[in-house]
Amino acid sequence: MKIISSIDELRDHLRGQLRTAFVPTMGNLHEGHLSLMRLARRHGDPVVASIFVNRLQFGPNDDFDTYPRTFQADAEKLEKEGVYILFAPSEKDLYPEPQEFRVQPPDDLGSTLEGEFRPGFFNGVTTVVLKLFSCVQPGVAVFGKKDYQQLMIIRNMARQFSLPTEIIAAETYRADDGLALSSRNGYLSAAERAEAPRLYQELTALAENVRLGQAPIAELERHAMAQLSSHSWKPDYISVRRRSNLMPPSADDLAQKSPLVVLAAARLGATRLIDNLEI
């Protein structure tokens, strides 16, 4: 595996490749990330992974400085997965001058849910993804469904900019107890880790009640948030939305069994966890 930090060197190595498969990450890799590499290999060749902790998507109260960085271990894992190139630029490599041009997602998609609680987050995400796509010029790129809203925004961005990159969605990788794998799970204490699967349990219960039409959706959402709060969580949102555009479902959507998704974000101690479940 080649480890490259220079954009020019990366392009030299990839020149002429028409079906490069790309997986962008911020490092601190776990089995969920590695499953993305395997999926990428099924859709393209060669496989390129990136590790870059993107300052642009961190707010003033976020964990940029303390975000776990485990580069050596990450590189060893990627090499075992047969990744061809690890693109690991420094901030100076990727942003040699202040990144004054930014991508601005539309408000109806970028300012709701995660966008409401993390202002500017999707601006930073889409800007760095577009720049990484420019560097790698992949035929396909793989993103996990755990970051459901992010996946939708990147997919829409690629379509509207007519990027020559197919966006592949990977199913959420979970531990045996249902907890979605995340780099931030490492922040959890032992007691918090034992409690953490409750988030997925509440999503599962809510989704089943929506399928059965047991109660108004708003009531089901409030009940799920109350359940988390009663176990020392601090929920930001638990919300049922249309899969197509993340807008709240109408009565017709419910009557016609339109595809829905329930999304959640909540703090357990100092750790903020997100998850979702398609209905």
Coordinates of C-alpha atoms in Angstrom, one line a residue:
M1 CA 0.0 0.0 0.0
K2 CA 1.2 3.4 -0.9
I3 CA 0.8 6.3 1.6
I4 CA 0.6 9.6 -0.2
S5 CA 0.1 13.1 1.2
S6 CA 0.6 15.2 -2.0
I7 CA -2.3 15.9 -4.3
D8 CA 0.0 15.9 -7.3
E9 CA 1.6 12.6 -6.4
L10 CA -1.8 11.1 -5.9
R11 CA -3.0 12.2 -9.3
D12 CA 0.2 10.8 -10.9
H13 CA -0.5 7.4 -9.4
L14 CA -4.1 7.3 -10.4
R15 CA -3.8 8.8 -13.9
G16 CA -5.7 6.7 -16.4
Q17 CA -7.8 4.9 -13.8
L18 CA -11.5 5.0 -14.8
R19 CA -13.0 3.0 -12.0
T20 CA -11.2 4.0 -8.8
A21 CA -13.2 3.2 -5.7
F22 CA -12.8 5.7 -2.9
V23 CA -13.6 5.6 0.8
P24 CA -13.1 8.9 2.7
T25 CA -12.6 8.6 6.5
M26 CA -11.3 10.6 9.4
G27 CA -9.3 7.7 10.7
N28 CA -9.6 5.8 14.0
L29 CA -10.8 2.9 11.9
H30 CA -13.1 0.2 13.2
E31 CA -14.7 -2.8 11.5
G32 CA -17.4 -0.6 10.1
H33 CA -14.9 1.3 8.1
L34 CA -13.2 -1.9 6.9
S35 CA -16.5 -3.2 5.7
L36 CA -16.7 0.0 3.5
M37 CA -13.3 -1.0 2.0
R38 CA -14.6 -4.5 1.1
L39 CA -17.7 -3.0 -0.5
A40 CA -15.6 -0.5 -2.5
R41 CA -13.5 -3.4 -3.9
R42 CA -16.7 -5.1 -5.2
H43 CA -17.5 -1.9 -7.2
G44 CA -14.2 -0.7 -8.4
D45 CA -10.4 -1.0 -8.7
P46 CA -8.1 0.3 -7.3
V47 CA -9.4 1.1 -3.8
V48 CA -8.2 4.4 -2.4
A49 CA -8.9 5.4 1.2
S50 CA -8.3 8.8 2.8
I51 CA -7.6 9.8 6.4
F52 CA -8.2 13.5 7.1
V53 CA -9.7 15.1 10.2
N54 CA -11.5 17.9 8.6
R55 CA -11.4 21.1 10.7
L56 CA -14.1 22.7 8.5
Q57 CA -16.9 20.4 9.8
F58 CA -16.1 20.9 13.5
G59 CA -17.9 23.6 15.5
P60 CA -16.3 25.7 18.2
N61 CA -17.6 23.3 20.9
D62 CA -16.8 20.1 19.0
D63 CA -13.9 17.7 19.6
F64 CA -11.5 18.5 16.8
D65 CA -8.4 18.7 19.0
T66 CA -9.3 15.5 20.9
Y67 CA -10.7 13.5 18.0
P68 CA -8.9 10.2 18.2
R69 CA -6.0 9.9 15.8
T70 CA -4.6 6.4 15.4
F71 CA -2.7 6.6 12.1
Q72 CA -0.3 3.8 12.4
A73 CA -2.9 1.3 13.4
D74 CA -5.2 2.6 10.7
A75 CA -2.6 2.1 8.0
E76 CA -2.0 -1.5 9.1
K77 CA -5.7 -2.3 8.9
L78 CA -6.0 -0.7 5.5
E79 CA -3.0 -2.6 4.1
K80 CA -4.5 -5.9 5.3
E81 CA -7.7 -5.0 3.4
G82 CA -5.7 -4.6 0.2
V83 CA -6.2 -0.9 -0.1
Y84 CA -3.9 0.4 -3.0
I85 CA -3.4 4.0 -1.8
L86 CA -3.9 5.7 1.5
F87 CA -4.3 9.4 0.9
A88 CA -3.3 11.1 4.1
P89 CA -2.9 14.8 3.4
S90 CA -2.0 17.3 6.1
E91 CA -4.1 20.5 6.4
K92 CA -1.4 22.3 4.4
D93 CA -1.6 19.7 1.7
L94 CA -5.4 19.9 1.3
Y95 CA -5.9 23.5 2.2
P96 CA -2.7 25.3 1.1
E97 CA -4.6 28.5 1.3
P98 CA -7.7 29.4 3.3
Q99 CA -10.6 27.5 1.9
E100 CA -12.8 30.5 1.2
F101 CA -14.9 28.8 -1.4
R102 CA -17.4 26.5 0.3
V103 CA -20.3 24.2 -0.7
Q104 CA -23.6 25.3 0.8
P105 CA -26.2 22.5 1.0
P106 CA -29.9 23.7 0.6
D107 CA -31.5 24.8 3.8
D108 CA -34.3 22.3 3.6
L109 CA -31.8 19.4 3.8
G110 CA -28.7 20.9 5.3
S111 CA -30.3 22.9 8.2
T112 CA -32.6 20.3 9.7
L113 CA -31.8 17.4 12.1
E114 CA -27.9 17.4 12.3
G115 CA -27.8 20.7 10.6
E116 CA -29.9 22.3 13.3
F117 CA -27.8 21.1 16.1
R118 CA -24.4 21.4 14.4
P119 CA -24.6 24.6 12.3
G120 CA -22.1 24.7 9.5
F121 CA -21.4 20.9 9.8
F122 CA -22.7 20.0 6.3
N123 CA -21.0 23.0 4.8
G124 CA -17.7 21.6 6.0
V125 CA -18.5 18.0 5.0
T126 CA -19.6 18.8 1.5
T127 CA -16.7 21.2 0.9
V128 CA -14.1 18.6 1.9
V129 CA -15.8 15.8 0.1
L130 CA -15.9 17.8 -3.1
K131 CA -12.3 18.6 -2.7
L132 CA -11.3 15.0 -2.1
F133 CA -13.3 13.9 -5.1
S134 CA -11.4 16.5 -7.1
C135 CA -8.1 15.0 -5.8
V136 CA -9.0 11.3 -6.3
Q137 CA -11.4 11.6 -9.2
P138 CA -13.1 8.3 -8.3
G139 CA -15.6 6.3 -10.4
V140 CA -17.4 5.2 -7.2
A141 CA -17.3 6.4 -3.6
V142 CA -18.7 4.5 -0.6
F143 CA -20.4 6.1 2.4
G144 CA -22.1 4.4 5.3
K145 CA -25.8 4.7 6.1
K146 CA -25.1 5.4 9.7
D147 CA -24.6 9.0 8.6
Y148 CA -27.9 9.0 6.8
Q149 CA -28.3 12.7 6.3
Q150 CA -24.7 13.1 5.2
L151 CA -25.1 10.3 2.7
M152 CA -28.2 12.0 1.2
I153 CA -26.6 15.4 1.0
I154 CA -23.4 14.0 -0.7
R155 CA -25.6 12.0 -3.1
N156 CA -27.6 15.1 -4.1
M157 CA -24.4 17.2 -4.4
A158 CA -22.9 14.6 -6.8
R159 CA -26.0 14.6 -8.9
Q160 CA -26.5 18.4 -9.0
F161 CA -22.8 19.0 -9.9
S162 CA -22.9 16.2 -12.5
L163 CA -19.9 14.6 -10.8
P164 CA -18.6 11.4 -12.6
T165 CA -18.8 9.5 -9.3
E166 CA -21.4 7.0 -8.3
I167 CA -22.3 7.1 -4.6
I168 CA -22.6 3.7 -3.0
A169 CA -24.5 3.3 0.3
A170 CA -23.2 0.8 2.8
E171 CA -25.5 -0.7 5.5
T172 CA -24.7 0.3 9.1
Y173 CA -22.3 -2.0 10.8
R174 CA -23.4 -2.9 14.3
A175 CA -22.0 -4.6 17.4
D176 CA -23.8 -7.8 18.5
D177 CA -25.9 -5.7 21.0
G178 CA -27.1 -3.4 18.2
L179 CA -24.9 -0.4 18.8
A180 CA -23.8 1.2 15.6
L181 CA -20.0 1.2 15.3
S182 CA -18.6 4.7 15.6
S183 CA -15.2 6.2 16.3
R184 CA -16.8 8.2 19.1
N185 CA -17.9 4.9 20.9
G186 CA -14.4 4.9 22.3
Y187 CA -15.3 7.9 24.5
L188 CA -17.9 5.8 26.4
S189 CA -17.2 4.6 29.9
A190 CA -17.9 0.9 30.6
A191 CA -21.2 1.8 32.2
E192 CA -22.1 4.1 29.2
R193 CA -21.2 1.4 26.7
A194 CA -23.5 -1.0 28.5
E195 CA -26.3 1.6 28.2
A196 CA -25.6 2.7 24.7
P197 CA -27.6 0.0 22.8
R198 CA -30.8 1.6 24.2
L199 CA -30.7 4.2 21.4
Y200 CA -31.1 1.5 18.8
Q201 CA -33.7 -0.3 20.9
E202 CA -35.8 2.9 21.0
L203 CA -35.4 3.3 17.2
T204 CA -36.5 -0.3 16.7
A205 CA -39.6 0.1 18.9
L206 CA -40.6 3.4 17.3
A207 CA -40.2 2.0 13.8
E208 CA -42.3 -1.0 14.7
N209 CA -45.1 1.2 16.1
V210 CA -45.0 3.3 13.0
R211 CA -45.4 0.2 10.8
L212 CA -48.4 -0.8 13.0
G213 CA -49.9 2.7 13.0
Q214 CA -50.1 2.5 16.8
A215 CA -50.2 6.2 17.6
P216 CA -49.6 9.6 16.0
I217 CA -46.0 9.9 15.0
A218 CA -45.3 13.0 17.1
E219 CA -46.5 11.0 20.1
L220 CA -44.2 8.1 19.4
E221 CA -41.3 10.5 18.9
R222 CA -42.0 12.2 22.3
H223 CA -42.3 8.8 24.0
A224 CA -38.9 7.6 22.6
M225 CA -37.2 10.8 23.7
A226 CA -38.7 10.5 27.1
Q227 CA -37.5 6.9 27.5
L228 CA -34.0 8.0 26.7
S229 CA -34.2 11.0 29.1
S230 CA -35.3 8.7 31.9
H231 CA -32.1 6.7 31.5
S232 CA -29.8 9.7 31.7
W233 CA -29.6 10.5 28.0
K234 CA -29.9 14.0 26.6
P235 CA -31.6 13.6 23.2
D236 CA -31.4 16.2 20.5
Y237 CA -34.0 14.6 18.3
I238 CA -35.7 11.4 17.4
S239 CA -37.6 12.1 14.2
V240 CA -39.5 10.1 11.5
R241 CA -38.9 11.4 8.0
R242 CA -39.4 10.5 4.4
R243 CA -36.4 8.6 3.0
S244 CA -36.6 10.6 -0.3
N245 CA -36.0 14.1 1.1
L246 CA -35.9 13.9 5.0
M247 CA -39.1 15.9 5.2
P248 CA -41.8 14.9 7.8
P249 CA -44.2 12.4 6.3
S250 CA -47.7 13.5 5.4
A251 CA -50.9 11.6 6.1
D252 CA -50.8 10.2 2.5
D253 CA -47.2 9.0 3.1
L254 CA -48.4 7.0 6.1
A255 CA -51.5 5.7 4.4
Q256 CA -49.5 4.6 1.3
K257 CA -46.7 3.1 3.4
S258 CA -44.1 5.4 1.7
P259 CA -40.5 4.6 2.6
L260 CA -39.6 6.3 5.9
V261 CA -36.6 6.5 8.1
V262 CA -36.3 7.3 11.8
L263 CA -33.2 9.3 12.8
A264 CA -31.8 10.1 16.2
A265 CA -29.1 11.9 18.0
A266 CA -28.5 11.9 21.7
R267 CA -25.8 12.5 24.3
L268 CA -24.8 9.8 26.8
G269 CA -22.5 11.5 29.2
A270 CA -20.2 13.6 27.2
T271 CA -20.5 11.5 24.0
R272 CA -23.0 12.3 21.2
L273 CA -24.2 9.3 19.3
I274 CA -26.3 9.2 16.2
D275 CA -28.2 6.4 14.6
N276 CA -31.1 5.7 12.2
L277 CA -33.3 2.9 11.0
E278 CA -35.2 2.6 7.8
I279 CA -38.9 1.8 8.1

